[in-house]
GROMACS .gro file of N, CA and C in nm:
model
  312
    1UNK      N    1   0.053  -0.144  -0.022
    1UNK     CA    2  -0.017  -0.019   0.000
    1UNK      C    3   0.051   0.083  -0.017
    2UNK      N    4   0.196   0.082   0.091
    2UNK     CA    5   0.283   0.205   0.064
    2UNK      C    6   0.383   0.247  -0.089
    3UNK      N    7   0.385   0.150  -0.105
    3UNK     CA    8   0.419   0.157  -0.303
    3UNK      C    9   0.276   0.230  -0.353
    4UNK      N   10   0.203   0.174  -0.365
    4UNK     CA   11   0.076   0.293  -0.466
    4UNK      C   12   0.065   0.381  -0.398
    5UNK      N   13   0.097   0.445  -0.259
    5UNK     CA   14   0.071   0.590  -0.213
    5UNK      C   15   0.214   0.667  -0.278
    6UNK      N   16   0.323   0.551  -0.274
    6UNK     CA   17   0.429   0.660  -0.315
    6UNK      C   18   0.458   0.653  -0.503
    7UNK      N   19   0.445   0.585  -0.556
    7UNK     CA   20   0.408   0.613  -0.741
    7UNK      C   21   0.294   0.715  -0.725
    8UNK      N   22   0.233   0.664  -0.696
    8UNK     CA   23   0.111   0.781  -0.723
    8UNK      C   24   0.176   0.882  -0.700
    9UNK      N   25   0.227   0.956  -0.538
    9UNK     CA   26   0.250   1.118  -0.531
    9UNK      C   27   0.333   1.156  -0.630
   10UNK      N   28   0.473   1.039  -0.617
   10UNK     CA   29   0.528   1.069  -0.772
   10UNK      C   30   0.465   1.130  -0.923
   11UNK      N   31   0.428   0.982  -0.965
   11UNK     CA   32   0.359   1.024  -1.096
   11UNK      C   33   0.298   1.125  -1.093
   12UNK      N   34   0.248   1.236  -1.004
   12UNK     CA   35   0.152   1.333  -0.990
   12UNK      C   36   0.224   1.455  -0.952
   13UNK      N   37   0.313   1.446  -0.906
   13UNK     CA   38   0.427   1.474  -0.842
   13UNK      C   39   0.520   1.553  -1.083
   14UNK      N   40   0.540   1.476  -1.133
   14UNK     CA   41   0.580   1.468  -1.292
   14UNK      C   42   0.503   1.549  -1.346
   15UNK      N   43   0.345   1.478  -1.391
   15UNK     CA   44   0.260   1.500  -1.387
   15UNK      C   45   0.238   1.695  -1.411
   16UNK      N   46   0.303   1.724  -1.315
   16UNK     CA   47   0.234   1.889  -1.270
   16UNK      C   48   0.408   2.020  -1.300
   17UNK      N   49   0.503   1.899  -1.300
   17UNK     CA   50   0.586   1.923  -1.340
   17UNK      C   51   0.664   1.909  -1.474
   18UNK      N   52   0.560   1.808  -1.579
   18UNK     CA   53   0.588   1.829  -1.735
   18UNK      C   54   0.449   1.941  -1.783
   19UNK      N   55   0.354   1.930  -1.781
   19UNK     CA   56   0.260   2.055  -1.802
   19UNK      C   57   0.337   2.221  -1.854
   20UNK      N   58   0.390   2.231  -1.708
   20UNK     CA   59   0.430   2.412  -1.765
   20UNK      C   60   0.598   2.422  -1.872
   21UNK      N   61   0.629   2.299  -1.821
   21UNK     CA   62   0.751   2.222  -1.955
   21UNK      C   63   0.736   2.208  -2.072
   22UNK      N   64   0.585   2.204  -2.050
   22UNK     CA   65   0.551   2.134  -2.170
   22UNK      C   66   0.470   2.323  -2.292
   23UNK      N   67   0.415   2.378  -2.210
   23UNK     CA   68   0.364   2.491  -2.198
   23UNK      C   69   0.509   2.555  -2.303
   24UNK      N   70   0.608   2.631  -2.161
   24UNK     CA   71   0.752   2.712  -2.251
   24UNK      C   72   0.858   2.663  -2.332
   25UNK      N   73   0.806   2.567  -2.403
   25UNK     CA   74   0.828   2.484  -2.467
   25UNK      C   75   0.765   2.515  -2.637
   26UNK      N   76   0.620   2.440  -2.630
   26UNK     CA   77   0.568   2.556  -2.742
   26UNK      C   78   0.544   2.725  -2.775
   27UNK      N   79   0.555   2.765  -2.671
   27UNK     CA   80   0.627   2.955  -2.579
   27UNK      C   81   0.651   2.905  -2.717
   28UNK      N   82   0.768   2.872  -2.655
   28UNK     CA   83   0.973   2.906  -2.673
   28UNK      C   84   0.917   2.888  -2.889
   29UNK      N   85   0.883   2.740  -2.914
   29UNK     CA   86   0.900   2.780  -3.047
   29UNK      C   87   0.753   2.806  -3.158
   30UNK      N   88   0.684   2.903  -3.062
   30UNK     CA   89   0.576   2.969  -3.074
   30UNK      C   90   0.648   3.112  -3.193
   31UNK      N   91   0.735   3.180  -3.109
   31UNK     CA   92   0.850   3.328  -3.052
   31UNK      C   93   0.963   3.194  -3.162
   32UNK      N   94   1.029   3.195  -3.201
   32UNK     CA   95   1.128   3.171  -3.268
   32UNK      C   96   1.054   3.110  -3.446
   33UNK      N   97   0.984   3.041  -3.396
   33UNK     CA   98   0.935   3.074  -3.524
   33UNK      C   99   0.945   3.151  -3.641
   34UNK      N  100   0.836   3.245  -3.565
   34UNK     CA  101   0.792   3.345  -3.560
   34UNK      C  102   0.947   3.430  -3.606
   35UNK      N  103   1.013   3.466  -3.504
   35UNK     CA  104   1.148   3.519  -3.534
   35UNK      C  105   1.207   3.501  -3.654
   36UNK      N  106   1.299   3.357  -3.718
   36UNK     CA  107   1.342   3.268  -3.771
   36UNK      C  108   1.273   3.205  -3.854
   37UNK      N  109   1.133   3.234  -3.868
   37UNK     CA  110   1.012   3.187  -3.948
   37UNK      C  111   1.080   3.232  -4.080
   38UNK      N  112   1.068   3.230  -4.088
   38UNK     CA  113   1.070   3.429  -4.319
   38UNK      C  114   1.207   3.461  -4.318
   39UNK      N  115   1.318   3.346  -4.231
   39UNK     CA  116   1.481   3.386  -4.274
   39UNK      C  117   1.487   3.382  -4.428
   40UNK      N  118   1.616   3.479  -4.498
   40UNK     CA  119   1.596   3.482  -4.660
   40UNK      C  120   1.686   3.338  -4.596
   41UNK      N  121   1.815   3.276  -4.555
   41UNK     CA  122   1.904   3.231  -4.533
   41UNK      C  123   1.814   3.059  -4.539
   42UNK      N  124   1.817   2.950  -4.639
   42UNK     CA  125   1.743   2.854  -4.677
   42UNK      C  126   1.729   2.768  -4.579
   43UNK      N  127   1.870   2.737  -4.514
   43UNK     CA  128   1.902   2.663  -4.376
   43UNK      C  129   1.846   2.658  -4.282
   44UNK      N  130   1.849   2.836  -4.208
   44UNK     CA  131   1.763   2.859  -4.128
   44UNK      C  132   1.562   2.844  -4.194
   45UNK      N  133   1.561   2.907  -4.222
   45UNK     CA  134   1.379   2.877  -4.291
   45UNK      C  135   1.377   2.726  -4.303
   46UNK      N  136   1.472   2.693  -4.359
   46UNK     CA  137   1.376   2.556  -4.285
   46UNK      C  138   1.435   2.391  -4.207
   47UNK      N  139   1.520   2.529  -4.091
   47UNK     CA  140   1.460   2.501  -3.933
   47UNK      C  141   1.322   2.571  -3.917
   48UNK      N  142   1.307   2.675  -3.893
   48UNK     CA  143   1.252   2.728  -3.852
   48UNK      C  144   1.117   2.831  -3.891
   49UNK      N  145   1.044   2.714  -4.020
   49UNK     CA  146   0.969   2.760  -4.123
   49UNK      C  147   0.803   2.748  -4.083
   50UNK      N  148   0.756   2.642  -3.980
   50UNK     CA  149   0.679   2.548  -3.994
   50UNK      C  150   0.699   2.588  -3.767
   51UNK      N  151   0.565   2.543  -3.709
   51UNK     CA  152   0.588   2.497  -3.590
   51UNK      C  153   0.678   2.382  -3.491
   52UNK      N  154   0.627   2.283  -3.621
   52UNK     CA  155   0.681   2.174  -3.585
   52UNK      C  156   0.847   2.119  -3.602
   53UNK      N  157   0.908   2.180  -3.725
   53UNK     CA  158   0.992   2.223  -3.724
   53UNK      C  159   1.094   2.268  -3.621
   54UNK      N  160   1.016   2.425  -3.593
   54UNK     CA  161   1.115   2.454  -3.451
   54UNK      C  162   1.098   2.393  -3.338
   55UNK      N  163   1.003   2.321  -3.303
   55UNK     CA  164   0.988   2.283  -3.223
   55UNK      C  165   1.111   2.124  -3.244
   56UNK      N  166   1.094   2.102  -3.336
   56UNK     CA  167   1.234   2.059  -3.325
   56UNK      C  168   1.309   2.004  -3.321
   57UNK      N  169   1.385   2.136  -3.436
   57UNK     CA  170   1.503   2.212  -3.338
   57UNK      C  171   1.551   2.268  -3.197
   58UNK      N  172   1.472   2.246  -3.164
   58UNK     CA  173   1.477   2.331  -3.003
   58UNK      C  174   1.492   2.215  -2.939
   59UNK      N  175   1.379   2.113  -2.925
   59UNK     CA  176   1.455   2.036  -2.837
   59UNK      C  177   1.543   1.971  -2.945
   60UNK      N  178   1.554   1.976  -3.054
   60UNK     CA  179   1.776   1.907  -3.081
   60UNK      C  180   1.814   1.947  -2.936
   61UNK      N  181   1.804   2.089  -2.907
   61UNK     CA  182   1.935   2.192  -2.868
   61UNK      C  183   1.891   2.228  -2.707
   62UNK      N  184   1.784   2.112  -2.680
   62UNK     CA  185   1.763   2.127  -2.536
   62UNK      C  186   1.836   2.048  -2.458
   63UNK      N  187   1.827   1.941  -2.595
   63UNK     CA  188   1.870   1.849  -2.552
   63UNK      C  189   2.058   1.775  -2.514
   64UNK      N  190   2.079   1.770  -2.668
   64UNK     CA  191   2.219   1.788  -2.706
   64UNK      C  192   2.336   1.919  -2.666
   65UNK      N  193   2.226   1.992  -2.649
   65UNK     CA  194   2.267   2.139  -2.534
   65UNK      C  195   2.331   2.203  -2.715
   66UNK      N  196   2.457   2.255  -2.628
   66UNK     CA  197   2.478   2.438  -2.739
   66UNK      C  198   2.502   2.367  -2.831
   67UNK      N  199   2.580   2.199  -2.881
   67UNK     CA  200   2.582   2.178  -2.987
   67UNK      C  201   2.562   2.093  -3.052
   68UNK      N  202   2.469   2.104  -3.069
   68UNK     CA  203   2.350   2.023  -3.154
   68UNK      C  204   2.362   2.008  -3.245
   69UNK      N  205   2.372   1.901  -3.361
   69UNK     CA  206   2.425   1.943  -3.500
   69UNK      C  207   2.322   1.921  -3.580
   70UNK      N  208   2.322   1.959  -3.686
   70UNK     CA  209   2.257   1.912  -3.847
   70UNK      C  210   2.314   1.861  -3.944
   71UNK      N  211   2.256   1.774  -4.058
   71UNK     CA  212   2.345   1.752  -4.205
   71UNK      C  213   2.248   1.829  -4.209
   72UNK      N  214   2.337   1.977  -4.361
   72UNK     CA  215   2.240   2.012  -4.444
   72UNK      C  216   2.216   1.944  -4.595
   73UNK      N  217   2.123   1.960  -4.579
   73UNK     CA  218   2.062   1.845  -4.734
   73UNK      C  219   2.045   1.963  -4.834
   74UNK      N  220   2.050   2.106  -4.859
   74UNK     CA  221   2.027   2.246  -4.972
   74UNK      C  222   2.029   2.127  -4.972
   75UNK      N  223   2.030   2.303  -5.138
   75UNK     CA  224   2.112   2.248  -5.235
   75UNK      C  225   2.243   2.337  -5.271
   76UNK      N  226   2.289   2.402  -5.141
   76UNK     CA  227   2.345   2.450  -5.128
   76UNK      C  228   2.560   2.415  -5.041
   77UNK      N  229   2.482   2.327  -4.995
   77UNK     CA  230   2.552   2.242  -4.922
   77UNK      C  231   2.543   2.099  -4.938
   78UNK      N  232   2.560   2.030  -4.936
   78UNK     CA  233   2.491   1.910  -4.941
   78UNK      C  234   2.602   1.792  -4.880
   79UNK      N  235   2.511   1.709  -4.735
   79UNK     CA  236   2.663   1.680  -4.619
   79UNK      C  237   2.703   1.729  -4.548
   80UNK      N  238   2.706   1.922  -4.557
   80UNK     CA  239   2.756   2.015  -4.490
   80UNK      C  240   2.683   2.014  -4.321
   81UNK      N  241   2.782   1.924  -4.214
   81UNK     CA  242   2.731   1.915  -4.064
   81UNK      C  243   2.710   2.063  -4.041
   82UNK      N  244   2.653   2.155  -3.950
   82UNK     CA  245   2.686   2.267  -3.894
   82UNK      C  246   2.636   2.233  -3.775
   83UNK      N  247   2.646   2.398  -3.700
   83UNK     CA  248   2.614   2.328  -3.516
   83UNK      C  249   2.514   2.422  -3.567
   84UNK      N  250   2.391   2.420  -3.485
   84UNK     CA  251   2.278   2.515  -3.504
   84UNK      C  252   2.291   2.658  -3.460
   85UNK      N  253   2.299   2.637  -3.389
   85UNK     CA  254   2.250   2.677  -3.273
   85UNK      C  255   2.404   2.879  -3.363
   86UNK      N  256   2.544   2.808  -3.377
   86UNK     CA  257   2.648   2.877  -3.427
   86UNK      C  258   2.603   2.945  -3.587
   87UNK      N  259   2.563   2.875  -3.684
   87UNK     CA  260   2.481   2.928  -3.780
   87UNK      C  261   2.384   3.027  -3.722
   88UNK      N  262   2.279   2.994  -3.685
   88UNK     CA  263   2.127   3.108  -3.678
   88UNK      C  264   2.235   3.214  -3.591
   89UNK      N  265   2.351   3.173  -3.528
   89UNK     CA  266   2.384   3.352  -3.468
   89UNK      C  267   2.469   3.431  -3.537
   90UNK      N  268   2.567   3.365  -3.681
   90UNK     CA  269   2.621   3.428  -3.819
   90UNK      C  270   2.545   3.546  -3.849
   91UNK      N  271   2.370   3.459  -3.889
   91UNK     CA  272   2.273   3.624  -3.973
   91UNK      C  273   2.253   3.708  -3.869
   92UNK      N  274   2.170   3.646  -3.729
   92UNK     CA  275   2.140   3.666  -3.627
   92UNK      C  276   2.229   3.660  -3.500
   93UNK      N  277   2.295   3.766  -3.479
   93UNK     CA  278   2.390   3.787  -3.414
   93UNK      C  279   2.369   3.782  -3.268
   94UNK      N  280   2.251   3.781  -3.130
   94UNK     CA  281   2.169   3.846  -3.068
   94UNK      C  282   2.143   3.710  -3.085
   95UNK      N  283   2.073   3.602  -3.130
   95UNK     CA  284   1.984   3.492  -3.141
   95UNK      C  285   2.050   3.438  -2.957
   96UNK      N  286   2.122   3.468  -2.970
   96UNK     CA  287   2.271   3.342  -2.882
   96UNK      C  288   2.182   3.380  -2.730
   97UNK      N  289   2.147   3.520  -2.670
   97UNK     CA  290   2.037   3.579  -2.531
   97UNK      C  291   1.840   3.455  -2.634
   98UNK      N  292   1.837   3.433  -2.666
   98UNK     CA  293   1.760   3.375  -2.712
   98UNK      C  294   1.785   3.213  -2.616
   99UNK      N  295   1.850   3.137  -2.687
   99UNK     CA  296   1.904   3.131  -2.717
   99UNK      C  297   1.917   2.985  -2.474
  100UNK      N  298   1.941   3.065  -2.525
  100UNK     CA  299   2.050   3.015  -2.361
  100UNK      C  300   1.935   3.081  -2.240
  101UNK      N  301   1.843   3.151  -2.249
  101UNK     CA  302   1.685   3.151  -2.211
  101UNK      C  303   1.608   3.030  -2.238
  102UNK      N  304   1.609   2.958  -2.346
  102UNK     CA  305   1.517   2.902  -2.379
  102UNK      C  306   1.616   2.743  -2.310
  103UNK      N  307   1.769   2.704  -2.313
  103UNK     CA  308   1.759   2.608  -2.252
  103UNK      C  309   1.774   2.602  -2.042
  104UNK      N  310   1.787   2.695  -2.016
  104UNK     CA  311   1.860   2.698  -1.921
  104UNK      C  312   1.733   2.785  -1.833
   0.00000   0.00000   0.00000
């Protein structure tokens, strides 16, 4: 009986923490889609054009850290591996502030 109570308490606590985390991720995805979704650069536009793409890219950045990498499949440099954060900052130098606040 104690084990059952402990598991239910832990699951309730995890659920209460998961909801704000998911909401924060969604709001961050909407903001970055608005900021970078209409970028002139083809690679940035590919990563942040739709909300689902932005959420996936931000999830990669959040889980792999600031060294999150992606392979370019565009016609500019196929097969080129680049750091997402570093590449975005080369066009938008102050986006590091956003990524720091998003990750931490």
